[in-house]
């Protein structure tokens, strides 16, 4: 087996590992509210999220193509394999660190920052595709702001529409509805998050001359969808506790409003082929709903910790990736 093929297989394994870790790291995104409100048992919620994540990942490839070519150009990237390996090492490391401490950080920020950091270490700032890269950064920043605003509006509408309803009966109905909205949100999560690993593998296939276009091959899509689903099945209970309870006390009506908001914003991004942080979007949806419900009911200390983590993820993952690249470059 030649060296180039071995390197490519290593990258595929690392990308699948990233996708698997992303699955259990981000399980909380789609099911935390439904578990918190007891609309679903943890076991049922995880099975539902796993299945819907897999289906969502098999549905679209536009975001994967954006990851493949819009951060750096794989067709002109020097030492492309080392850049990709360094990026994956950094993204995996940051995901594991934040998972260990139960912090709902962004796998998307980690991966995008890592690709940029490794590419800059390899070829300087000129390696970045600034037009595509800045568009992605704008999407990462704008999507949680949009989710917060939409969540606030959706729950404000709910308050008007259901203001004369009996609270216990309303919660009982919304607990049933929340099963469907949790499934919808898990599906939307799969349509965006799993595609990032697909994009990385495709980038590796291009830089190692195994394909000459940015098309996502079916086997790539399948193994990434499967890795995401299996990772989701492992669960991420520490982050579920943060998203599901430490932001605000969630009732079924709050959960439905947050689920609808998160799914809508993620679907919107997927349809225009932009990667967004599902963690940011869903957490911001809950914050928007909570602010509309009762401003003092939101635990702003938790929100502040999450916000700081969101901001530091890009530069820290880029730095780790840059250092990883320089170390790898000494030996290979």
CSV table of C-alpha atoms in Angstrom, one decimal:
chain,number,residue,atom,x,y,z
A,1,UNK,CA,0.0,0.0,0.0
A,2,UNK,CA,1.6,3.3,-1.1
A,3,UNK,CA,2.2,6.2,1.3
A,4,UNK,CA,-0.4,8.5,-0.3
A,5,UNK,CA,-3.1,6.0,0.1
A,6,UNK,CA,-2.2,5.5,3.8
A,7,UNK,CA,-2.3,9.2,4.4
A,8,UNK,CA,-5.7,9.5,2.7
A,9,UNK,CA,-7.0,6.6,4.8
A,10,UNK,CA,-5.7,8.3,8.0
A,11,UNK,CA,-7.5,11.5,7.1
A,12,UNK,CA,-10.7,9.6,6.4
A,13,UNK,CA,-10.4,7.9,9.9
A,14,UNK,CA,-9.7,11.2,11.6
A,15,UNK,CA,-12.7,12.8,9.8
A,16,UNK,CA,-15.0,10.0,10.8
A,17,UNK,CA,-13.7,10.3,14.4
A,18,UNK,CA,-14.4,14.0,14.3
A,19,UNK,CA,-17.9,13.3,13.0
A,20,UNK,CA,-18.5,10.7,15.7
A,21,UNK,CA,-17.3,13.0,18.5
A,22,UNK,CA,-19.4,15.8,16.9
A,23,UNK,CA,-22.4,13.5,17.3
A,24,UNK,CA,-22.0,12.8,21.0
A,25,UNK,CA,-20.8,16.4,21.6
A,26,UNK,CA,-23.9,17.9,19.9
A,27,UNK,CA,-26.5,15.3,20.8
A,28,UNK,CA,-27.8,17.8,23.4
A,29,UNK,CA,-28.7,20.3,20.6
A,30,UNK,CA,-31.7,18.5,19.3
A,31,UNK,CA,-33.0,16.6,22.3
A,32,UNK,CA,-32.1,18.6,25.4
A,33,UNK,CA,-35.4,20.5,25.5
A,34,UNK,CA,-37.5,17.4,24.9
A,35,UNK,CA,-35.7,15.5,27.7
A,36,UNK,CA,-35.9,18.5,30.0
A,37,UNK,CA,-39.7,18.7,29.6
A,38,UNK,CA,-40.1,14.9,29.9
A,39,UNK,CA,-41.7,14.8,26.4
A,40,UNK,CA,-39.2,12.0,25.7
A,41,UNK,CA,-37.2,9.7,27.9
A,42,UNK,CA,-33.4,10.1,27.4
A,43,UNK,CA,-33.2,6.7,25.7
A,44,UNK,CA,-36.1,7.5,23.3
A,45,UNK,CA,-34.7,11.0,22.6
A,46,UNK,CA,-31.3,9.6,21.7
A,47,UNK,CA,-32.7,6.9,19.4
A,48,UNK,CA,-34.9,9.5,17.7
A,49,UNK,CA,-32.0,12.0,17.3
A,50,UNK,CA,-29.7,9.2,15.9
A,51,UNK,CA,-32.1,8.2,13.3
A,52,UNK,CA,-33.1,11.7,12.2
A,53,UNK,CA,-29.4,12.8,12.2
A,54,UNK,CA,-28.6,10.0,9.8
A,55,UNK,CA,-31.5,10.8,7.5
A,56,UNK,CA,-30.7,14.5,7.6
A,57,UNK,CA,-27.0,13.8,6.7
A,58,UNK,CA,-28.0,11.7,3.7
A,59,UNK,CA,-30.2,14.4,2.3
A,60,UNK,CA,-27.9,17.3,1.3
A,61,UNK,CA,-24.3,18.0,0.2
A,62,UNK,CA,-24.2,21.7,-0.4
A,63,UNK,CA,-22.6,22.6,3.0
A,64,UNK,CA,-20.0,19.9,2.4
A,65,UNK,CA,-19.0,21.5,-0.9
A,66,UNK,CA,-18.7,24.9,0.9
A,67,UNK,CA,-16.3,23.3,3.5
A,68,UNK,CA,-14.3,21.7,0.7
A,69,UNK,CA,-13.5,24.8,-1.3
A,70,UNK,CA,-14.6,28.1,0.4
A,71,UNK,CA,-12.1,28.2,3.3
A,72,UNK,CA,-9.0,27.3,1.3
A,73,UNK,CA,-8.6,26.1,-2.3
A,74,UNK,CA,-7.8,22.4,-2.2
A,75,UNK,CA,-6.7,22.4,-5.8
A,76,UNK,CA,-3.8,24.8,-5.0
A,77,UNK,CA,-3.1,24.0,-1.4
A,78,UNK,CA,0.6,23.1,-0.6
A,79,UNK,CA,1.1,20.2,1.9
A,80,UNK,CA,-2.6,19.7,1.8
A,81,UNK,CA,-2.6,16.4,3.6
A,82,UNK,CA,-0.7,17.8,6.6
A,83,UNK,CA,-2.9,20.8,6.7
A,84,UNK,CA,-6.0,18.6,6.9
A,85,UNK,CA,-4.5,16.2,9.5
A,86,UNK,CA,-3.5,19.2,11.7
A,87,UNK,CA,-6.9,20.7,11.4
A,88,UNK,CA,-8.7,17.5,12.4
A,89,UNK,CA,-6.3,16.9,15.4
A,90,UNK,CA,-7.0,20.5,16.6
A,91,UNK,CA,-10.8,20.3,16.1
A,92,UNK,CA,-11.0,16.9,17.8
A,93,UNK,CA,-8.9,18.1,20.7
A,94,UNK,CA,-11.1,21.2,21.3
A,95,UNK,CA,-14.3,19.2,21.1
A,96,UNK,CA,-13.1,16.7,23.7
A,97,UNK,CA,-11.9,19.4,26.0
A,98,UNK,CA,-15.2,21.3,25.9
A,99,UNK,CA,-17.2,18.0,26.1
A,100,UNK,CA,-15.2,17.0,29.2
A,101,UNK,CA,-16.1,20.3,31.0
A,102,UNK,CA,-19.8,20.2,29.7
A,103,UNK,CA,-19.4,23.4,27.7
A,104,UNK,CA,-21.7,23.6,24.6
A,105,UNK,CA,-19.1,25.0,22.3
A,106,UNK,CA,-19.2,24.9,18.5
A,107,UNK,CA,-17.8,22.0,16.6
A,108,UNK,CA,-18.3,24.1,13.4
A,109,UNK,CA,-16.2,26.9,14.9
A,110,UNK,CA,-13.6,24.4,15.9
A,111,UNK,CA,-13.3,22.8,12.5
A,112,UNK,CA,-13.4,26.0,10.5
A,113,UNK,CA,-10.9,27.7,12.7
A,114,UNK,CA,-8.7,24.7,12.6
A,115,UNK,CA,-8.7,24.5,8.8
A,116,UNK,CA,-7.8,28.3,8.6
A,117,UNK,CA,-5.1,28.0,11.3
A,118,UNK,CA,-3.4,25.0,9.7
A,119,UNK,CA,-3.5,26.6,6.2
A,120,UNK,CA,-2.0,29.9,7.5
A,121,UNK,CA,0.8,27.9,9.2
A,122,UNK,CA,1.5,26.1,5.9
A,123,UNK,CA,1.3,29.0,3.4
A,124,UNK,CA,0.6,32.2,5.2
A,125,UNK,CA,-2.6,34.3,5.1
A,126,UNK,CA,-2.7,34.2,1.3
A,127,UNK,CA,-3.8,30.6,1.6
A,128,UNK,CA,-7.3,31.6,2.7
A,129,UNK,CA,-10.1,32.0,0.2
A,130,UNK,CA,-11.2,35.3,1.7
A,131,UNK,CA,-14.5,35.7,-0.1
A,132,UNK,CA,-15.8,32.3,1.0
A,133,UNK,CA,-14.1,32.4,4.4
A,134,UNK,CA,-15.6,35.7,5.3
A,135,UNK,CA,-19.1,34.6,4.1
A,136,UNK,CA,-18.8,31.6,6.4
A,137,UNK,CA,-17.7,33.8,9.4
A,138,UNK,CA,-20.7,36.1,8.7
A,139,UNK,CA,-23.0,33.1,8.8
A,140,UNK,CA,-21.5,31.9,12.0
A,141,UNK,CA,-22.0,35.3,13.7
A,142,UNK,CA,-25.4,36.1,12.2
A,143,UNK,CA,-27.1,32.8,12.7
A,144,UNK,CA,-27.3,32.9,16.6
A,145,UNK,CA,-28.4,36.5,16.5
A,146,UNK,CA,-31.1,35.5,14.0
A,147,UNK,CA,-32.1,32.5,16.2
A,148,UNK,CA,-32.4,34.7,19.3
A,149,UNK,CA,-34.6,37.2,17.5
A,150,UNK,CA,-36.8,34.5,15.9
A,151,UNK,CA,-37.1,32.6,19.1
A,152,UNK,CA,-38.2,35.8,20.9
A,153,UNK,CA,-40.8,36.5,18.2
A,154,UNK,CA,-42.1,32.9,18.0
A,155,UNK,CA,-42.7,32.7,21.7
A,156,UNK,CA,-44.2,36.2,21.8
A,157,UNK,CA,-46.8,34.9,19.2
A,158,UNK,CA,-47.4,31.8,21.3
A,159,UNK,CA,-48.1,34.0,24.4
A,160,UNK,CA,-50.8,35.9,22.5
A,161,UNK,CA,-52.4,32.9,20.8
A,162,UNK,CA,-52.5,30.7,23.9
A,163,UNK,CA,-53.0,33.4,26.6
A,164,UNK,CA,-56.5,32.1,27.5
A,165,UNK,CA,-55.6,28.4,27.6
A,166,UNK,CA,-55.4,26.3,30.7
A,167,UNK,CA,-51.6,26.0,31.5
A,168,UNK,CA,-51.6,22.3,32.4
A,169,UNK,CA,-53.7,21.3,29.3
A,170,UNK,CA,-51.5,23.5,27.1
A,171,UNK,CA,-48.3,21.9,28.4
A,172,UNK,CA,-49.8,18.4,27.9
A,173,UNK,CA,-50.6,19.1,24.3
A,174,UNK,CA,-47.2,20.8,23.6
A,175,UNK,CA,-45.4,17.8,25.2
A,176,UNK,CA,-46.9,15.6,22.4
A,177,UNK,CA,-46.0,18.2,19.7
A,178,UNK,CA,-42.5,18.4,21.1
A,179,UNK,CA,-41.8,14.9,19.9
A,180,UNK,CA,-42.3,16.0,16.4
A,181,UNK,CA,-40.4,19.3,16.8
A,182,UNK,CA,-37.4,17.4,18.4
A,183,UNK,CA,-37.4,15.0,15.4
A,184,UNK,CA,-37.4,18.0,13.0
A,185,UNK,CA,-34.6,19.7,14.9
A,186,UNK,CA,-32.5,16.5,14.9
A,187,UNK,CA,-33.1,16.2,11.2
A,188,UNK,CA,-32.0,19.7,10.6
A,189,UNK,CA,-28.9,19.1,12.7
A,190,UNK,CA,-27.9,16.2,10.4
A,191,UNK,CA,-28.4,18.3,7.3
A,192,UNK,CA,-25.8,20.8,8.4
A,193,UNK,CA,-23.4,19.3,10.9
A,194,UNK,CA,-22.6,15.9,9.3
A,195,UNK,CA,-21.7,17.6,6.0
A,196,UNK,CA,-18.6,19.3,7.5
A,197,UNK,CA,-16.7,16.0,7.8
A,198,UNK,CA,-17.9,15.1,4.3
A,199,UNK,CA,-16.2,18.3,3.1
A,200,UNK,CA,-13.0,17.5,4.8
A,201,UNK,CA,-12.8,14.0,3.3
A,202,UNK,CA,-13.5,15.4,-0.2
A,203,UNK,CA,-10.8,18.0,0.3
A,204,UNK,CA,-8.4,15.2,1.1
A,205,UNK,CA,-9.4,13.2,-2.0
A,206,UNK,CA,-8.8,16.3,-4.1
A,207,UNK,CA,-5.4,17.3,-2.7
A,208,UNK,CA,-4.2,13.6,-3.0
A,209,UNK,CA,-5.5,13.4,-6.6
A,210,UNK,CA,-8.2,10.8,-6.1
A,211,UNK,CA,-10.9,13.1,-7.6
A,212,UNK,CA,-10.9,16.2,-9.6
A,213,UNK,CA,-14.2,17.8,-8.6
A,214,UNK,CA,-15.9,18.9,-5.4
A,215,UNK,CA,-18.7,16.4,-5.8
A,216,UNK,CA,-19.4,14.5,-2.6
A,217,UNK,CA,-19.2,10.7,-3.2
A,218,UNK,CA,-22.0,8.5,-1.9
A,219,UNK,CA,-19.6,6.4,0.3
A,220,UNK,CA,-18.3,9.6,1.9
A,221,UNK,CA,-21.8,10.8,2.6
A,222,UNK,CA,-22.8,7.4,4.1
A,223,UNK,CA,-19.9,6.9,6.4
A,224,UNK,CA,-20.2,10.4,7.8
A,225,UNK,CA,-23.9,10.0,8.3
A,226,UNK,CA,-23.3,6.7,10.1
A,227,UNK,CA,-20.5,8.2,12.3
A,228,UNK,CA,-22.7,11.1,13.3
A,229,UNK,CA,-25.6,8.8,14.1
A,230,UNK,CA,-23.4,6.4,16.2
A,231,UNK,CA,-21.9,9.4,18.0
A,232,UNK,CA,-25.4,10.7,18.7
A,233,UNK,CA,-26.3,7.3,20.1
A,234,UNK,CA,-23.5,7.6,22.6
A,235,UNK,CA,-25.1,10.8,24.0
A,236,UNK,CA,-23.6,13.9,25.6
A,237,UNK,CA,-25.2,14.1,29.0
A,238,UNK,CA,-23.0,16.8,30.4
A,239,UNK,CA,-24.0,19.2,27.6
A,240,UNK,CA,-27.6,18.1,27.8
A,241,UNK,CA,-27.7,19.3,31.4
A,242,UNK,CA,-26.3,22.7,30.3
A,243,UNK,CA,-28.6,23.3,27.3
A,244,UNK,CA,-31.6,21.6,28.9
A,245,UNK,CA,-31.7,23.2,32.3
A,246,UNK,CA,-28.9,25.7,33.1
A,247,UNK,CA,-30.1,28.3,30.6
A,248,UNK,CA,-33.7,28.5,31.8
A,249,UNK,CA,-36.4,26.3,33.2
A,250,UNK,CA,-38.0,24.8,30.1
A,251,UNK,CA,-41.7,24.0,29.8
A,252,UNK,CA,-43.2,22.1,26.7
A,253,UNK,CA,-44.4,25.3,25.1
A,254,UNK,CA,-41.0,26.9,25.5
A,255,UNK,CA,-39.4,23.7,24.1
A,256,UNK,CA,-41.6,23.7,21.0
A,257,UNK,CA,-40.9,27.4,20.3
A,258,UNK,CA,-37.2,26.8,20.6
A,259,UNK,CA,-37.2,23.6,18.5
A,260,UNK,CA,-39.2,25.3,15.7
A,261,UNK,CA,-36.8,28.3,15.7
A,262,UNK,CA,-33.6,26.3,15.7
A,263,UNK,CA,-34.8,24.0,12.9
A,264,UNK,CA,-35.9,26.9,10.8
A,265,UNK,CA,-32.6,28.8,11.1
A,266,UNK,CA,-30.5,25.6,10.5
A,267,UNK,CA,-32.6,24.6,7.5
A,268,UNK,CA,-32.3,28.1,6.0
A,269,UNK,CA,-28.5,27.9,6.3
A,270,UNK,CA,-28.4,24.4,4.8
A,271,UNK,CA,-30.5,25.5,1.8
A,272,UNK,CA,-28.0,28.3,1.0
A,273,UNK,CA,-25.1,25.9,1.5
A,274,UNK,CA,-23.7,27.7,4.6
A,275,UNK,CA,-22.2,25.9,7.6
A,276,UNK,CA,-23.5,27.3,10.9
A,277,UNK,CA,-23.0,26.2,14.5
A,278,UNK,CA,-26.1,24.2,15.5
A,279,UNK,CA,-24.9,24.6,19.1
A,280,UNK,CA,-25.0,28.4,18.8
A,281,UNK,CA,-28.3,28.4,16.9
A,282,UNK,CA,-30.2,26.1,19.3
A,283,UNK,CA,-28.8,27.7,22.5
A,284,UNK,CA,-29.6,31.1,21.1
A,285,UNK,CA,-33.2,30.0,20.3
A,286,UNK,CA,-33.6,28.9,23.9
A,287,UNK,CA,-32.2,32.3,25.1
A,288,UNK,CA,-34.6,34.2,22.8
A,289,UNK,CA,-37.6,32.1,24.0
A,290,UNK,CA,-36.5,32.6,27.6
A,291,UNK,CA,-36.1,36.3,27.2
A,292,UNK,CA,-39.6,36.6,25.8
A,293,UNK,CA,-41.1,34.3,28.5
A,294,UNK,CA,-39.5,36.0,31.5
A,295,UNK,CA,-36.2,38.0,31.3
A,296,UNK,CA,-35.3,37.2,34.9
A,297,UNK,CA,-35.9,33.5,34.3
A,298,UNK,CA,-32.9,33.2,32.1
A,299,UNK,CA,-29.7,32.2,33.8
A,300,UNK,CA,-27.4,34.8,32.3
A,301,UNK,CA,-24.3,33.5,34.0
A,302,UNK,CA,-24.5,30.3,32.0
A,303,UNK,CA,-25.2,32.3,28.9
A,304,UNK,CA,-22.2,34.4,29.5
A,305,UNK,CA,-19.9,31.4,29.9
A,306,UNK,CA,-21.3,30.0,26.6
A,307,UNK,CA,-20.8,33.3,24.9
A,308,UNK,CA,-17.1,33.5,25.9
A,309,UNK,CA,-16.6,29.9,24.7
A,310,UNK,CA,-18.2,30.7,21.4
A,311,UNK,CA,-15.8,33.7,20.9
A,312,UNK,CA,-12.6,31.9,21.9
A,313,UNK,CA,-13.2,28.7,19.9
A,314,UNK,CA,-12.1,30.1,16.5
A,315,UNK,CA,-8.8,31.6,17.6
A,316,UNK,CA,-7.9,28.8,20.0
A,317,UNK,CA,-8.6,26.0,17.5
A,318,UNK,CA,-6.7,27.9,14.8
A,319,UNK,CA,-3.7,28.3,17.1
A,320,UNK,CA,-3.8,24.6,18.1
A,321,UNK,CA,-4.0,23.6,14.4
A,322,UNK,CA,-1.1,25.9,13.5
A,323,UNK,CA,1.1,24.4,16.2
A,324,UNK,CA,0.0,20.9,15.2
A,325,UNK,CA,0.9,21.6,11.6
A,326,UNK,CA,4.4,22.9,12.5
A,327,UNK,CA,5.0,19.8,14.6
A,328,UNK,CA,3.9,17.5,11.9
A,329,UNK,CA,5.9,19.4,9.3
A,330,UNK,CA,9.1,18.7,11.4
A,331,UNK,CA,8.6,14.9,11.0
A,332,UNK,CA,7.0,14.5,7.6
